[in-house]
CSV table of C-alpha atoms in Angstrom, one decimal:
chain,number,residue,atom,x,y,z
A,30,MET,CA,-6.0,24.9,-17.2
A,31,ASN,CA,-4.5,28.3,-16.6
A,32,LEU,CA,-1.0,27.8,-15.1
A,33,ASN,CA,-1.6,30.5,-12.5
A,34,ASN,CA,-4.9,28.9,-11.4
A,35,ARG,CA,-3.2,25.5,-11.2
A,36,ASN,CA,-0.4,26.8,-9.1
A,37,ARG,CA,-2.9,28.6,-6.9
A,38,ARG,CA,-4.8,25.4,-6.4
A,39,TYR,CA,-1.6,23.5,-5.5
A,40,ARG,CA,-0.7,26.2,-3.0
A,41,ASN,CA,-4.2,26.1,-1.6
A,42,ARG,CA,-4.1,22.3,-1.3
A,43,LEU,CA,-0.7,22.4,0.5
A,44,LEU,CA,-1.9,25.1,2.8
A,45,VAL,CA,-5.1,23.2,3.7
A,46,SER,CA,-3.3,19.9,4.0
A,47,THR,CA,-0.9,21.4,6.5
A,48,ALA,CA,-3.0,24.0,8.3
A,49,MET,CA,-6.5,22.5,8.4
A,50,ALA,CA,-5.6,18.8,8.6
A,51,GLY,CA,-2.4,19.4,10.4
A,52,ALA,CA,-3.3,22.0,13.0
A,53,THR,CA,-7.0,21.7,13.4
A,54,LEU,CA,-7.2,17.9,13.4
A,55,LEU,CA,-3.8,16.2,13.6
A,56,GLY,CA,-2.2,18.4,16.3
A,57,LEU,CA,-4.3,17.1,19.1
A,58,GLY,CA,-2.6,14.6,21.3
A,59,GLN,CA,-4.2,11.1,21.3
A,60,ASN,CA,-3.1,7.5,21.0
A,61,ALA,CA,-4.9,5.0,18.8
A,62,ASP,CA,-7.1,2.3,20.4
A,63,ALA,CA,-8.2,-0.9,18.8
A,64,ALA,CA,-12.0,-0.9,18.8
A,65,CYS,CA,-11.9,-0.1,15.1
A,66,THR,CA,-10.1,-3.1,13.7
A,67,PRO,CA,-8.9,-4.0,10.2
A,68,ALA,CA,-11.1,-6.2,8.1
A,69,ALA,CA,-10.3,-7.1,4.5
A,70,PRO,CA,-7.9,-4.3,3.4
A,71,PRO,CA,-8.6,-1.4,3.2
A,72,ASN,CA,-11.7,-1.8,5.4
A,73,TYR,CA,-12.2,-1.3,9.1
A,74,VAL,CA,-15.1,-2.2,11.4
A,75,CYS,CA,-15.8,-0.3,14.7
A,76,SER,CA,-17.6,-2.1,17.5
A,77,GLY,CA,-18.4,-1.9,21.2
A,78,VAL,CA,-19.1,0.7,23.8
A,79,ASN,CA,-15.9,2.8,24.2
A,80,THR,CA,-14.6,5.5,26.5
A,81,THR,CA,-11.3,6.0,24.6
A,82,GLY,CA,-11.1,7.7,21.3
A,83,GLN,CA,-10.6,5.8,18.1
A,84,ILE,CA,-8.1,6.6,15.3
A,85,VAL,CA,-8.1,4.8,11.9
A,86,PRO,CA,-5.7,3.5,10.7
A,87,SER,CA,-4.9,1.7,14.0
A,88,GLY,CA,-1.3,1.9,15.1
A,89,ILE,CA,-0.9,5.7,14.8
A,90,GLY,CA,-1.2,8.4,17.4
A,91,LEU,CA,-1.7,12.1,17.4
A,92,PRO,CA,0.1,14.4,16.8
A,93,LEU,CA,1.7,12.4,14.0
A,94,ASP,CA,5.4,11.7,14.4
A,95,ALA,CA,7.7,10.3,11.6
A,96,GLY,CA,6.7,6.7,12.3
A,97,ASP,CA,3.0,7.6,12.3
A,98,LEU,CA,3.4,9.4,9.0
A,99,LEU,CA,5.1,6.4,7.4
A,100,THR,CA,2.4,4.1,8.7
A,101,LEU,CA,-0.2,6.4,7.3
A,102,LEU,CA,1.5,6.7,3.9
A,103,LEU,CA,2.0,3.0,3.6
A,104,ALA,CA,-1.5,2.0,4.7
A,105,PRO,CA,-3.8,0.8,1.9
A,106,ALA,CA,-5.5,3.6,0.0
A,107,ASN,CA,-9.3,4.2,0.1
A,108,PRO,CA,-10.0,3.2,3.7
A,109,ALA,CA,-13.7,2.4,4.3
A,110,VAL,CA,-14.9,2.4,7.9
A,111,THR,CA,-18.2,0.8,8.9
A,112,THR,CA,-19.9,0.1,12.3
A,113,ASP,CA,-21.3,-2.9,14.1
A,114,PRO,CA,-24.6,-2.5,16.1
A,115,GLY,CA,-23.9,-1.0,19.5
A,116,PHE,CA,-20.8,0.9,18.6
A,117,SER,CA,-20.3,4.2,20.4
A,118,VAL,CA,-17.6,6.5,21.8
A,119,SER,CA,-18.0,8.9,24.7
A,120,THR,CA,-14.6,10.2,25.6
A,121,SER,CA,-12.5,13.1,26.9
A,122,ASP,CA,-9.9,12.3,24.2
A,123,PRO,CA,-9.6,14.9,21.4
A,124,PHE,CA,-11.3,12.6,18.9
A,125,ALA,CA,-14.2,10.3,19.5
A,126,LEU,CA,-13.5,8.9,16.0
A,127,GLY,CA,-10.8,10.2,13.6
A,128,ILE,CA,-10.4,8.6,10.2
A,129,LEU,CA,-7.3,9.6,8.1
A,130,GLY,CA,-6.2,8.2,4.7
A,131,LYS,CA,-5.3,8.8,1.2
A,132,GLY,CA,-7.6,8.3,-1.8
A,133,ALA,CA,-11.3,7.9,-1.2
A,134,VAL,CA,-12.0,7.9,2.6
A,135,SER,CA,-15.4,6.8,3.8
A,136,TYR,CA,-17.4,6.3,7.0
A,137,THR,CA,-20.7,4.4,6.8
A,138,ASP,CA,-22.9,4.0,10.0
A,139,ALA,CA,-26.4,2.6,9.8
A,140,ASN,CA,-26.5,1.9,13.5
A,141,SER,CA,-27.1,5.3,15.1
A,142,SER,CA,-23.6,5.2,16.6
A,143,ALA,CA,-23.2,8.1,19.0
A,144,LEU,CA,-19.7,9.8,19.0
A,145,SER,CA,-18.9,12.4,21.6
A,146,SER,CA,-15.7,14.2,22.7
A,147,THR,CA,-15.7,16.6,25.6
A,148,THR,CA,-12.4,18.2,24.5
A,149,GLY,CA,-12.3,18.0,20.7
A,150,ILE,CA,-14.1,16.5,17.7
A,151,GLY,CA,-16.9,14.0,17.5
A,152,LEU,CA,-16.2,12.6,14.0
A,153,GLY,CA,-13.4,13.7,11.8
A,154,VAL,CA,-12.8,12.3,8.3
A,155,VAL,CA,-9.8,13.5,6.3
A,156,SER,CA,-8.5,12.6,2.8
A,157,LEU,CA,-4.9,13.7,2.6
A,158,VAL,CA,-2.6,14.4,-0.3
A,159,PRO,CA,0.2,14.1,-1.4
A,160,GLN,CA,0.2,10.4,-1.9
A,161,VAL,CA,2.9,7.8,-2.2
A,162,ALA,CA,1.2,6.0,-5.1
A,163,PRO,CA,-0.1,7.4,-8.4
A,164,PRO,CA,-1.5,10.0,-9.1
A,165,TYR,CA,0.9,11.5,-6.5
A,166,TYR,CA,0.7,15.2,-6.2
A,167,GLY,CA,-0.2,16.1,-9.8
A,168,PRO,CA,-3.0,17.9,-11.4
A,169,ASN,CA,-5.5,15.1,-10.4
A,170,PRO,CA,-4.2,13.7,-7.1
A,171,GLY,CA,-7.4,11.8,-6.3
A,172,GLY,CA,-9.0,12.0,-2.9
A,173,ALA,CA,-12.6,11.9,-1.8
A,174,VAL,CA,-14.6,12.0,1.5
A,175,THR,CA,-17.9,10.2,2.0
A,176,ILE,CA,-19.8,10.2,5.3
A,177,ASP,CA,-23.2,8.5,5.9
A,178,THR,CA,-24.3,8.3,9.5
A,179,ASN,CA,-27.5,8.6,11.5
A,180,GLY,CA,-25.7,8.8,14.9
A,181,ALA,CA,-25.6,11.8,17.2
A,182,LEU,CA,-22.2,13.6,17.0
A,183,THR,CA,-20.9,15.9,19.7
A,184,GLY,CA,-17.6,17.7,20.1
A,185,ALA,CA,-16.3,20.6,22.2
A,186,LEU,CA,-14.6,22.0,19.1
A,187,ILE,CA,-16.4,20.4,16.2
A,188,GLY,CA,-19.3,17.9,16.0
A,189,LEU,CA,-18.4,16.7,12.5
A,190,ALA,CA,-15.4,17.6,10.4
A,191,ALA,CA,-14.9,16.5,6.8
A,192,ILE,CA,-11.8,17.6,5.0
A,193,ASN,CA,-10.9,16.7,1.4
A,194,THR,CA,-7.6,17.9,0.1
A,195,GLY,CA,-7.9,15.9,-3.1
A,196,ASP,CA,-9.8,16.3,-6.4
A,197,GLY,CA,-12.8,14.0,-5.8
A,198,ALA,CA,-16.2,14.7,-4.4
A,199,THR,CA,-17.2,15.4,-0.8
A,200,ALA,CA,-20.5,13.9,0.3
A,201,VAL,CA,-21.8,14.2,3.9
A,202,ASN,CA,-25.1,12.7,4.9
A,203,ALA,CA,-25.4,13.1,8.7
A,204,THR,CA,-29.0,12.9,9.9
A,205,GLY,CA,-28.5,12.6,13.7
A,206,ASP,CA,-28.2,15.6,16.0
A,207,ILE,CA,-24.9,17.3,15.7
A,208,THR,CA,-23.7,19.6,18.4
A,209,ALA,CA,-20.6,21.7,19.3
A,210,THR,CA,-20.5,22.5,23.0
A,211,GLY,CA,-17.3,24.4,23.7
A,212,ALA,CA,-16.5,28.0,23.2
A,213,ASN,CA,-16.2,28.9,19.5
A,214,GLY,CA,-17.5,25.5,18.4
A,215,TYR,CA,-18.6,24.5,14.9
A,216,GLY,CA,-21.4,22.0,14.6
A,217,VAL,CA,-20.3,20.9,11.1
A,218,LEU,CA,-17.1,21.9,9.3
A,219,VAL,CA,-16.7,20.9,5.7
A,220,TYR,CA,-13.6,21.9,3.6
A,221,SER,CA,-13.1,20.6,0.1
A,222,LEU,CA,-10.6,21.3,-2.7
A,223,GLY,CA,-12.1,18.7,-4.9
A,224,SER,CA,-15.2,18.5,-7.1
A,225,ASP,CA,-18.8,18.9,-5.9
A,226,ALA,CA,-19.5,19.0,-2.2
A,227,ASP,CA,-22.9,17.9,-1.0
A,228,VAL,CA,-23.9,18.3,2.7
A,229,THR,CA,-27.1,17.0,4.2
A,230,THR,CA,-27.8,17.2,7.9
A,231,GLY,CA,-30.6,17.0,10.5
A,232,LYS,CA,-30.5,19.3,13.5
A,233,VAL,CA,-27.2,21.2,14.0
A,234,SER,CA,-26.0,23.6,16.6
A,235,GLY,CA,-22.7,25.3,17.3
A,236,THR,CA,-21.6,27.9,19.9
A,237,ASN,CA,-20.0,29.8,17.0
A,238,VAL,CA,-21.2,28.5,13.6
A,239,GLY,CA,-23.8,25.8,13.0
A,240,ILE,CA,-22.6,24.6,9.5
A,241,SER,CA,-19.5,26.0,7.8
A,242,ALA,CA,-19.0,24.6,4.3
A,243,ILE,CA,-16.2,25.8,2.0
A,244,ASN,CA,-15.6,24.3,-1.4
A,245,GLN,CA,-12.6,25.6,-3.4
A,246,GLY,CA,-12.9,23.2,-6.3
A,247,ALA,CA,-12.2,25.2,-9.5
A,248,THR,CA,-15.5,24.3,-11.2
A,249,ALA,CA,-17.3,22.6,-8.4
A,250,ALA,CA,-20.8,23.0,-6.9
A,251,LEU,CA,-21.7,23.3,-3.2
A,252,SER,CA,-25.1,22.1,-1.9
A,253,ILE,CA,-26.3,22.2,1.7
A,254,THR,CA,-29.6,20.6,2.8
A,255,ALA,CA,-30.7,21.0,6.4
A,256,ASN,CA,-33.6,18.8,7.5
A,257,GLY,CA,-33.7,20.3,10.9
A,258,ASP,CA,-33.0,23.6,12.8
A,259,VAL,CA,-29.4,24.9,12.3
A,260,THR,CA,-28.3,27.4,14.8
A,261,GLY,CA,-25.1,29.3,15.4
A,262,GLY,CA,-24.0,31.3,18.5
A,263,THR,CA,-21.6,34.1,18.0
A,264,GLY,CA,-21.5,33.3,14.2
A,265,ASP,CA,-23.8,32.2,11.4
A,266,GLY,CA,-26.2,29.4,11.4
A,267,ILE,CA,-25.0,28.4,8.0
A,268,HIS,CA,-21.8,29.8,6.4
A,269,ALA,CA,-21.2,28.7,2.8
A,270,VAL,CA,-18.4,29.6,0.4
A,271,ASN,CA,-18.0,28.1,-3.1
A,272,GLY,CA,-15.1,28.8,-5.5
């Protein structure tokens, strides 16, 4: 790999880790609630009808303080979140459901779980680097994001956000209606520094952009499949950047 390209990717990864994951997602004030509970590590199961936002791993709050960062860094890698039938979140908290972790981070929902935040983000899934375990912050730091849900997702800022600051794949399959309701809202926001990014949706609408997908993997492909109307407001219906 060209050294300049590698250094550029490291700088980009650091910028996205701090700016996108930090400011866009982690800077919103919210405490964790325990409707998404640990199962066999590193798994979590979300259940019940909830009016408070859920953060995984449990035991952290937003914005992250030093103790929260330590909890996050020491939590088992590759957190996998699933849902029980009847799970839903409708809240004024900044996240309806936020999932943060290192390594391969996934959310699997086959129960049409509706997630709605009137102030922030319906569903946010973030894979963060650097890590405290190999491969650390090297040429191949790991990290992947996988989302598979048929639930309706609504947020004032973002309906669904998937951010991968590692080198793995980003796969989003979200077939329920996705809506951003606030000013300058994004229905779907996908940002990847890894390998291929595949985005499949149903109906999506945003007050600014319907779907924004940016993949900065060095040799990666970006695919967007919309099985429903995608509409933007002041911006594009679909905004896609690869490379």
